mmCIF file of C-alpha atoms in Angstrom:
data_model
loop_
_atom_site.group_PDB
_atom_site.id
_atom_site.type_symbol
_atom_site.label_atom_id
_atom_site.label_comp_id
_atom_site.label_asym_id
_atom_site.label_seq_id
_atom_site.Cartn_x
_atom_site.Cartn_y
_atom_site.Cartn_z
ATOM 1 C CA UNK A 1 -27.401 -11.106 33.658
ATOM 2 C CA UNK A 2 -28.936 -12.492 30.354
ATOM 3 C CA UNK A 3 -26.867 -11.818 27.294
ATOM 4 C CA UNK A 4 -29.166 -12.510 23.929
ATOM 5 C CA UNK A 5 -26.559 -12.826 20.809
ATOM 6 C CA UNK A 6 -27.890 -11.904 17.642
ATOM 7 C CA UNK A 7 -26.499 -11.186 14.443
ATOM 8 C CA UNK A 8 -28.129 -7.991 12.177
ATOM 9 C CA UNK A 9 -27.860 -7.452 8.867
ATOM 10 C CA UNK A 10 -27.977 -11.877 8.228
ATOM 11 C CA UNK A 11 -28.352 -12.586 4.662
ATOM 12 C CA UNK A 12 -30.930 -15.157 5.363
ATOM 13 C CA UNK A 13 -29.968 -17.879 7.576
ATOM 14 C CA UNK A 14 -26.455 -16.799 7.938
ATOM 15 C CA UNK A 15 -24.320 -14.050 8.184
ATOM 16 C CA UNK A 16 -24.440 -10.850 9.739
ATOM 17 C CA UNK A 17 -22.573 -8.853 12.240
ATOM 18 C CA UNK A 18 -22.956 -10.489 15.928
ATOM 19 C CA UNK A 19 -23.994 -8.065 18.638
ATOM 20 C CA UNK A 20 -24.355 -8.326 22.393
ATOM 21 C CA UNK A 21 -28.095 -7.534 23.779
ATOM 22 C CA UNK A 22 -28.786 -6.820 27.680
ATOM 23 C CA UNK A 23 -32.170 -5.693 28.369
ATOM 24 C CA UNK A 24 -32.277 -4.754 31.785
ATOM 25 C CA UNK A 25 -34.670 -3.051 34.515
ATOM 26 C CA UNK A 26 -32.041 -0.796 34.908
ATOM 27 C CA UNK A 27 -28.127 0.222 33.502
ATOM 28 C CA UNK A 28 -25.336 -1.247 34.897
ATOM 29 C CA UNK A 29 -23.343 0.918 35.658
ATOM 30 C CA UNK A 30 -20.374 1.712 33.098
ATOM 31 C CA UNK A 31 -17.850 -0.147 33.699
ATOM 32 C CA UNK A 32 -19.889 -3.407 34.319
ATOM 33 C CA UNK A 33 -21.117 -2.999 31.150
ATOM 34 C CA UNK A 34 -17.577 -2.842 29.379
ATOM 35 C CA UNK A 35 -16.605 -5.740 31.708
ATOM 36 C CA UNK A 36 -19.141 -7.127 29.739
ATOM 37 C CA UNK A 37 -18.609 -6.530 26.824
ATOM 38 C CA UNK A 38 -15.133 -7.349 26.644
ATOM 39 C CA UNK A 39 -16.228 -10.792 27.834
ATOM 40 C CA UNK A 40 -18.670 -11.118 25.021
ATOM 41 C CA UNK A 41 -16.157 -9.885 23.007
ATOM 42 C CA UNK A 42 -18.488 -8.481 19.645
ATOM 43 C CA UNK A 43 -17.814 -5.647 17.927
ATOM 44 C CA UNK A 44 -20.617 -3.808 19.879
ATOM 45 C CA UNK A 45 -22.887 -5.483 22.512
ATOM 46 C CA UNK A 46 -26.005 -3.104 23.706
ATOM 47 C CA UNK A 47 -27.731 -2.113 27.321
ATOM 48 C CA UNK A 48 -31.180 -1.015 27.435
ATOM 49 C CA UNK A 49 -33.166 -0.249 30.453
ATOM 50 C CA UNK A 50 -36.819 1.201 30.747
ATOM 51 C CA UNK A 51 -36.933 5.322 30.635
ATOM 52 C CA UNK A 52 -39.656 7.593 29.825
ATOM 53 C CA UNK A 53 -41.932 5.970 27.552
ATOM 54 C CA UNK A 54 -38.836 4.373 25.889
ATOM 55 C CA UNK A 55 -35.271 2.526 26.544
ATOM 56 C CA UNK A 56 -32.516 4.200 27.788
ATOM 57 C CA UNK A 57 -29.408 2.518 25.627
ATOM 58 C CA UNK A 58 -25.635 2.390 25.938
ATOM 59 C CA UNK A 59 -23.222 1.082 23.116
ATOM 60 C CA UNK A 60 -19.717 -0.871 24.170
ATOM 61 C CA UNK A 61 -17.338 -2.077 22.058
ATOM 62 C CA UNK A 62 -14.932 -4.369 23.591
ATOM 63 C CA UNK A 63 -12.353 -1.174 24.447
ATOM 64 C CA UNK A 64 -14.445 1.520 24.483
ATOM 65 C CA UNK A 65 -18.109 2.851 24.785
ATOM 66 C CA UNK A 66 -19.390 3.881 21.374
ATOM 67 C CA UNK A 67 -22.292 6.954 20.662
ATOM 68 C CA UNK A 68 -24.477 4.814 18.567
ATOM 69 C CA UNK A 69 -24.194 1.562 16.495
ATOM 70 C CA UNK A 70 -26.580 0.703 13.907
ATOM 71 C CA UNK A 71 -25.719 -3.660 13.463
ATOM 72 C CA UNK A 72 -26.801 -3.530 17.805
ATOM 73 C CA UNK A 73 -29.620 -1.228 17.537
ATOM 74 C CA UNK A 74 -31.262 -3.801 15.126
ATOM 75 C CA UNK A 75 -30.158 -6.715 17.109
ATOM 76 C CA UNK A 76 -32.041 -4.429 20.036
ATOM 77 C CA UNK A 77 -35.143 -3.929 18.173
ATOM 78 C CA UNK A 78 -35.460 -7.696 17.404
ATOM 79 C CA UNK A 79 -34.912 -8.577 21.387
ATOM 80 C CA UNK A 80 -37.269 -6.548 22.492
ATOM 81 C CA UNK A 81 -39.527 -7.626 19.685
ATOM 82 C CA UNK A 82 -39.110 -10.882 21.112
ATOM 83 C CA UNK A 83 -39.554 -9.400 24.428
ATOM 84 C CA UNK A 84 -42.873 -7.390 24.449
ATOM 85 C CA UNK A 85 -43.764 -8.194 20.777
ATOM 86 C CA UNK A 86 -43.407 -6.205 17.146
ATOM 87 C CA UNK A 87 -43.462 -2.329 18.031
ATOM 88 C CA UNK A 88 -41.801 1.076 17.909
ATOM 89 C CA UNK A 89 -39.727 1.710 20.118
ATOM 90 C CA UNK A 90 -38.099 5.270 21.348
ATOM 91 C CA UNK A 91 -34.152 5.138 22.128
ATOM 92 C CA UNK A 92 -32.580 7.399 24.528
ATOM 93 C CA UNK A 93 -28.871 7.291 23.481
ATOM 94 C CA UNK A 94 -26.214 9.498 24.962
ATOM 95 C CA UNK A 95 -26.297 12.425 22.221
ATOM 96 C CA UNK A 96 -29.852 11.822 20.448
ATOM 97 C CA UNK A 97 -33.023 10.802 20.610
ATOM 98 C CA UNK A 98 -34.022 7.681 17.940
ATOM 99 C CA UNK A 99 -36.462 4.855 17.269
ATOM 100 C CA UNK A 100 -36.448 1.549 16.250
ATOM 101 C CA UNK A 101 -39.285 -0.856 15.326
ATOM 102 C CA UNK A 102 -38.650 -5.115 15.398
ATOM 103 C CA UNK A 103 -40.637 -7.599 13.881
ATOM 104 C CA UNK A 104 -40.788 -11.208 15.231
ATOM 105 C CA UNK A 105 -43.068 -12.480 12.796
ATOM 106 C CA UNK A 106 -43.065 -15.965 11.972
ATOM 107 C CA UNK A 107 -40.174 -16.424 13.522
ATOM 108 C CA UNK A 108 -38.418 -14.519 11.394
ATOM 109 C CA UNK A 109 -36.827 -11.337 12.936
ATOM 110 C CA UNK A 110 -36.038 -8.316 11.920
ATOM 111 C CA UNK A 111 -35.836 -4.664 12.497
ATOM 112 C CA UNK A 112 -35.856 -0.976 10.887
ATOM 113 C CA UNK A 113 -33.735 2.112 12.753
ATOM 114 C CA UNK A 114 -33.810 5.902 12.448
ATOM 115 C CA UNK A 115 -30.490 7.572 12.964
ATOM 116 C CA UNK A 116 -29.635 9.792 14.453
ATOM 117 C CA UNK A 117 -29.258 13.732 11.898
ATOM 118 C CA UNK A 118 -26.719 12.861 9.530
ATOM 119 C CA UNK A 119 -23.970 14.951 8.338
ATOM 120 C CA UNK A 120 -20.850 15.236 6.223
ATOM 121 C CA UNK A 121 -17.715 17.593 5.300
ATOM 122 C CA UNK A 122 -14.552 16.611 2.904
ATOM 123 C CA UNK A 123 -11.564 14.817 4.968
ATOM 124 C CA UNK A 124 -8.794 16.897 5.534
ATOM 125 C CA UNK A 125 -5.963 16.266 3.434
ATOM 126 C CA UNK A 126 -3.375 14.981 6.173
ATOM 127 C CA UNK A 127 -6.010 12.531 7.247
ATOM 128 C CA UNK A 128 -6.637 11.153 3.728
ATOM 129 C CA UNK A 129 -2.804 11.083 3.708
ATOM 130 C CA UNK A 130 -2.324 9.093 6.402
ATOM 131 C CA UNK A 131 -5.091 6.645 5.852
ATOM 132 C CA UNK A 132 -3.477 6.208 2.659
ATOM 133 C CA UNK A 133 -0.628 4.852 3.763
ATOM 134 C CA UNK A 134 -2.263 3.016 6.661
ATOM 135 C CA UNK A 135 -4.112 0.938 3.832
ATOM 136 C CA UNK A 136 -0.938 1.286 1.506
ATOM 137 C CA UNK A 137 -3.737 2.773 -1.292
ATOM 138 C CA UNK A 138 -1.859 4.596 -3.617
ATOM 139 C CA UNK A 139 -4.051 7.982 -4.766
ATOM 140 C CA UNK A 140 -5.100 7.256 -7.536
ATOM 141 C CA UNK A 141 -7.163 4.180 -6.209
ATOM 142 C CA UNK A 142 -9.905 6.387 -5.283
ATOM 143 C CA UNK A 143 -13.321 6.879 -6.956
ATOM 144 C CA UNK A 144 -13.150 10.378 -8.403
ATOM 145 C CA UNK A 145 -17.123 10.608 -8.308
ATOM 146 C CA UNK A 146 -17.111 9.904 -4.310
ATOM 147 C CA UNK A 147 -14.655 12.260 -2.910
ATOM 148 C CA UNK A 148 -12.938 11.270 0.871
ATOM 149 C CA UNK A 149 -15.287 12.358 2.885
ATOM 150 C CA UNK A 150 -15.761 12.813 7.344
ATOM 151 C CA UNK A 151 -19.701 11.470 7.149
ATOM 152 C CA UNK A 152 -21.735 11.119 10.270
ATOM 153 C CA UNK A 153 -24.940 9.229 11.309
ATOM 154 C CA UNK A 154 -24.485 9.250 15.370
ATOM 155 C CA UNK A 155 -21.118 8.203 14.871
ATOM 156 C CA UNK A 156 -17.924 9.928 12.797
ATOM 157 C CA UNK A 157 -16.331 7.789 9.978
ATOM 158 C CA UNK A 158 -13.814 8.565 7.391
ATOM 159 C CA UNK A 159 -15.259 7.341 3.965
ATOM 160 C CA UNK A 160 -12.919 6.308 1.242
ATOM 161 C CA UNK A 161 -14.120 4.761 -2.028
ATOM 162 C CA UNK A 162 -12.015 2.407 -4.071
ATOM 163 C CA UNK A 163 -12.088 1.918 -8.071
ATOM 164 C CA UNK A 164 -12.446 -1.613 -7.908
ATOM 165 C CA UNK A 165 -14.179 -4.518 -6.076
ATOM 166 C CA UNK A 166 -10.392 -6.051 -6.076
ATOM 167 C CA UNK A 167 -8.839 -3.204 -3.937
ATOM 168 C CA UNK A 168 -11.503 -3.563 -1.596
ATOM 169 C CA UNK A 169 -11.271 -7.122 -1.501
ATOM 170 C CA UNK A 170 -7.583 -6.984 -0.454
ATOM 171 C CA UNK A 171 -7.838 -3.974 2.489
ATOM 172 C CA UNK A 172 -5.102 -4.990 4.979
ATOM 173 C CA UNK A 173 -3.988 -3.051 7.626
ATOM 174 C CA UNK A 174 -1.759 -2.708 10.932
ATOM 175 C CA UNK A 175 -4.227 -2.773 13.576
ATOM 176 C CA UNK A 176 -2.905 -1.176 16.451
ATOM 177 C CA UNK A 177 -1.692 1.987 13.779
ATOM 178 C CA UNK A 178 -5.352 2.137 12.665
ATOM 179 C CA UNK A 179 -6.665 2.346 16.839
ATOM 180 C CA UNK A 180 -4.148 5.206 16.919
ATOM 181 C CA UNK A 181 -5.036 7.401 13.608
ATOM 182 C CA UNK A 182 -8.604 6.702 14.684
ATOM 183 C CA UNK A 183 -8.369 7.836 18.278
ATOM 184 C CA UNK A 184 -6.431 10.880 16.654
ATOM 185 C CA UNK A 185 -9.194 11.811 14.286
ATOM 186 C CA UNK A 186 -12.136 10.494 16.608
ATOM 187 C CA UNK A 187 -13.117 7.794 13.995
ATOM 188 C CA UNK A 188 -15.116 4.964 14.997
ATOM 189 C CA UNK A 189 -14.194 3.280 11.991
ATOM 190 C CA UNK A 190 -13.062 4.198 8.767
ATOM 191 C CA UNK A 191 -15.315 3.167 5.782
ATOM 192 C CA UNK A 192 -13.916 1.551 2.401
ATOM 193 C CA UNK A 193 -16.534 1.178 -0.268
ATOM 194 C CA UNK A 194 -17.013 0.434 -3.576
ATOM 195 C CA UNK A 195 -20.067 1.777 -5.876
ATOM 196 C CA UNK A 196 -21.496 -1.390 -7.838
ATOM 197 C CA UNK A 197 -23.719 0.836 -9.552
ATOM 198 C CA UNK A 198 -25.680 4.071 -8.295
ATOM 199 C CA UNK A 199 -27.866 2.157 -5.606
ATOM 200 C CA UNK A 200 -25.581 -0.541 -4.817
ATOM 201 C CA UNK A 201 -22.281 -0.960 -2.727
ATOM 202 C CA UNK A 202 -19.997 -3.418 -1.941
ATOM 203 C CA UNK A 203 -18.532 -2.157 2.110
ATOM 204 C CA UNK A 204 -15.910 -2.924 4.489
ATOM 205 C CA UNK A 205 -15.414 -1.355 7.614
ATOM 206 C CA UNK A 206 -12.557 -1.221 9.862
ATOM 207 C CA UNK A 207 -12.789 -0.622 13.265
ATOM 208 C CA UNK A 208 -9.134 -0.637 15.026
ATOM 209 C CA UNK A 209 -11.050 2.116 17.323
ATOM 210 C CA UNK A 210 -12.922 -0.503 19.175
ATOM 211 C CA UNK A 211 -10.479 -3.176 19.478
ATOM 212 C CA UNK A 212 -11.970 -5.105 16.957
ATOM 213 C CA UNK A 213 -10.080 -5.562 12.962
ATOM 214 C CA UNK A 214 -13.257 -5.358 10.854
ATOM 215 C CA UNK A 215 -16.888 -5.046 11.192
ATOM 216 C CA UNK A 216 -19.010 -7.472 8.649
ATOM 217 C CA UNK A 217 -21.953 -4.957 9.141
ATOM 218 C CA UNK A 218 -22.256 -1.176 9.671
ATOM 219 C CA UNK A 219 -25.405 -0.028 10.462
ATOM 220 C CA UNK A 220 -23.943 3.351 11.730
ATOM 221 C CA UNK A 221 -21.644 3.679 8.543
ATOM 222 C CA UNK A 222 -24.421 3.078 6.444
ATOM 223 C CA UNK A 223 -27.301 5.207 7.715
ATOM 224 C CA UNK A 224 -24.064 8.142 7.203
ATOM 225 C CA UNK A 225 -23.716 6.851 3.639
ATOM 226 C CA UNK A 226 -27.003 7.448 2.949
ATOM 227 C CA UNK A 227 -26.869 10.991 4.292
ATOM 228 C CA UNK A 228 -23.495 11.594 2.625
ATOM 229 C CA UNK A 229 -25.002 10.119 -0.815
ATOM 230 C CA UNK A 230 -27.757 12.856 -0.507
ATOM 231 C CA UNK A 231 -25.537 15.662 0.713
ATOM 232 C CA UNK A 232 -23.820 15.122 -2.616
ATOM 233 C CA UNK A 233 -26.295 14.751 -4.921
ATOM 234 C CA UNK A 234 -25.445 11.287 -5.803
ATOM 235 C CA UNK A 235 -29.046 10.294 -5.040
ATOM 236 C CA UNK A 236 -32.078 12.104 -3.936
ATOM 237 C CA UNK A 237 -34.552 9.356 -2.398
ATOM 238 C CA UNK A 238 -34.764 5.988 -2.691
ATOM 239 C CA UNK A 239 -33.028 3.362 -1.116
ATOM 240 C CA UNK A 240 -29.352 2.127 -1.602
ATOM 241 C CA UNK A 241 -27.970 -1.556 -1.010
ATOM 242 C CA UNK A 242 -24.725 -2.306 1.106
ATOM 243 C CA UNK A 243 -23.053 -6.066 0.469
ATOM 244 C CA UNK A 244 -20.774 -6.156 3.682
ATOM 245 C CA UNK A 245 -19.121 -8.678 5.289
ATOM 246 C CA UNK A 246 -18.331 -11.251 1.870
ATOM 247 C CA UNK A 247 -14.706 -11.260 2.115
ATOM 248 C CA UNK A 248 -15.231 -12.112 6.204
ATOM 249 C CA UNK A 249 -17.161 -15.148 5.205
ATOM 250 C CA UNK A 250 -19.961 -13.215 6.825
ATOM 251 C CA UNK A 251 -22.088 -11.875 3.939
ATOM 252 C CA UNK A 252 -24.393 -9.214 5.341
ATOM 253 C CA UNK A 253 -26.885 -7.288 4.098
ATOM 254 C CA UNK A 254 -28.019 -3.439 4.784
ATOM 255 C CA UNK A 255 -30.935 -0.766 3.230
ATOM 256 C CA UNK A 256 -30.511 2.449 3.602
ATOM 257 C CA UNK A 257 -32.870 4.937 2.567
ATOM 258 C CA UNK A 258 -32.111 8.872 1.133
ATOM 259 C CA UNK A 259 -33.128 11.485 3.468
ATOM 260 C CA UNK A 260 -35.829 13.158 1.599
ATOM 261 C CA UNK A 261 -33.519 16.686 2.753
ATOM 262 C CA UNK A 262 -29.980 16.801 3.305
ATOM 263 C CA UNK A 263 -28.982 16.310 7.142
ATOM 264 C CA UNK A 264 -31.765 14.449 8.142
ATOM 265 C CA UNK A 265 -32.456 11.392 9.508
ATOM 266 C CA UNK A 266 -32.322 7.991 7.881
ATOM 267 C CA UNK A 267 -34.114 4.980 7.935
ATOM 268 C CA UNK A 268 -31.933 1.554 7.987
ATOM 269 C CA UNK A 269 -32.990 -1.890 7.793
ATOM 270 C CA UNK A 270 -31.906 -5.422 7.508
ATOM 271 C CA UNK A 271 -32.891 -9.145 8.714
ATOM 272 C CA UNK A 272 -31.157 -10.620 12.333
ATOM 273 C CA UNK A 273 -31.053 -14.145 13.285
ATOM 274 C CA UNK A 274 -31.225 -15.310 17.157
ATOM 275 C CA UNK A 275 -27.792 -16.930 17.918
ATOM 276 C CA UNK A 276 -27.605 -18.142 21.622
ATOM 277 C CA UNK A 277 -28.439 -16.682 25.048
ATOM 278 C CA UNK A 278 -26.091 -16.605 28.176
#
């Protein structure tokens, strides 16, 4: 079974966050697929299978199946891009109905997603507590203007936003405590961000849940952002910019843009580069 590795989010000719791709005439069935995922070992690698006018698709991480992920539903739009040509196409994921639409243009790929409703409520205080101390932040570290916040896209992630570009750049944390608060709190990753200015964030994303330290792009994270960034007023349309990935190695680079209403969907786009095939 072909495997197509591409990265999503790439800041040109480098970077992004490595997914898995199998496009298939139909699923494997479940535990193939984490089989082989684990073997390909990215953060997320996704199945897709003809269904109704559209593509059945499955997300697994290398420990777990995951509801949606936004870095391998771009690396899926660009595939089948290069599979069929440039298009929409539907998604039929386990809990919602989305789209994406790939370019292959020129050899240059890339893709834009719509995510699934988006939501968000304030973290409870005995989860901020103890994410705290899993980062060892003290309190005080967080941006007052962007309270801790439970934000969802398809996908449930704690959001905490730091002062300073410096605390981000230094997040360290014990992995296998993070896989157990997030299993606790049914986190697929927790979110650390920093606001560069109103439209412009600097993001790291940690993802104990799925076996895997950190993500250097967050599709899912972001597209909640965006709907979390609306929700509070922060921002009312437009688009916002998310640097992920620098202190990997791996810059990335991810647009989000505002919901035009609070809870709905949002659109998410980004370049992807074709890494190998196996």
């Amino acid at each position: 079974m072909e495997v197509l590795r591409i990265a999503a989010f790439s800041d040109g000719a480098t970077g992004g966050n490595p997914a898995g791709v199998v496009i298939a005439d139909a699923l494997p069935a479940a535990e193939e697929m984490q089989r082989i995922a684990r073997e390909v070992g990215f953060s997320e690698t996704a199945f897709a299978a003809p269904a109704d006018d559209g593509w059945r698709v499955r997300y697994f991480a290398p420990e777990a199946e995951v509801p949606f992920c936004g870095h391998a539903t771009i690396a899926l739009g660009a595939a089948l891009a290069m599979k069929v040509g440039d298009g929409s196409f539907p998604l039929f994921l386990n809990d919602a109905s989305i789209s994406v639409e790939g370019r292959a243009e020129g050899g240059r790929l890339s893709a834009t997603l719509r995510s699934p409703l988006t939501c968000s409520e304030p973290a409870e205080p005995a989860l901020l507590k103890d994410a705290l101390a899993l980062f060892e932040l003290p309190s005080d570290s967080l941006d007052p203007r962007l309270p801790p916040a439970l934000i969802n896209a398809g996908a449930r992630h704690l959001l905490l936003a730091l002062d300073t570009r410096e605390r981000l750049a230094a997040m360290a944390y014990d992995i296998d405590a993070g896989r157990s608060l997030m299993q606790q709190a049914g986190l697929v990753t927790i979110a650390l961000v920093h606001a560069k200015s109103q439209r412009r964030f600097h993001a790291r994303n940690a993802f104990a849940s799925g076996g895997v330290y950190e993500d250097p792009a967050t599709g899912a994270a972001a597209a909640a952002l965006a709907g979390y960034l609306r929700d509070l007023d922060w921002l009312s349309e437009g688009t916002i910019e998310i640097l992920q990935g620098e202190d990997m190695g791996t810059p990335s680079r991810i647009i989000a843009e505002i919901a035009p209403r609070p809870g709905g969907s949002v659109k998410v786009w980004g370049d992807a580069r074709l890494m190998s095939a196996a």
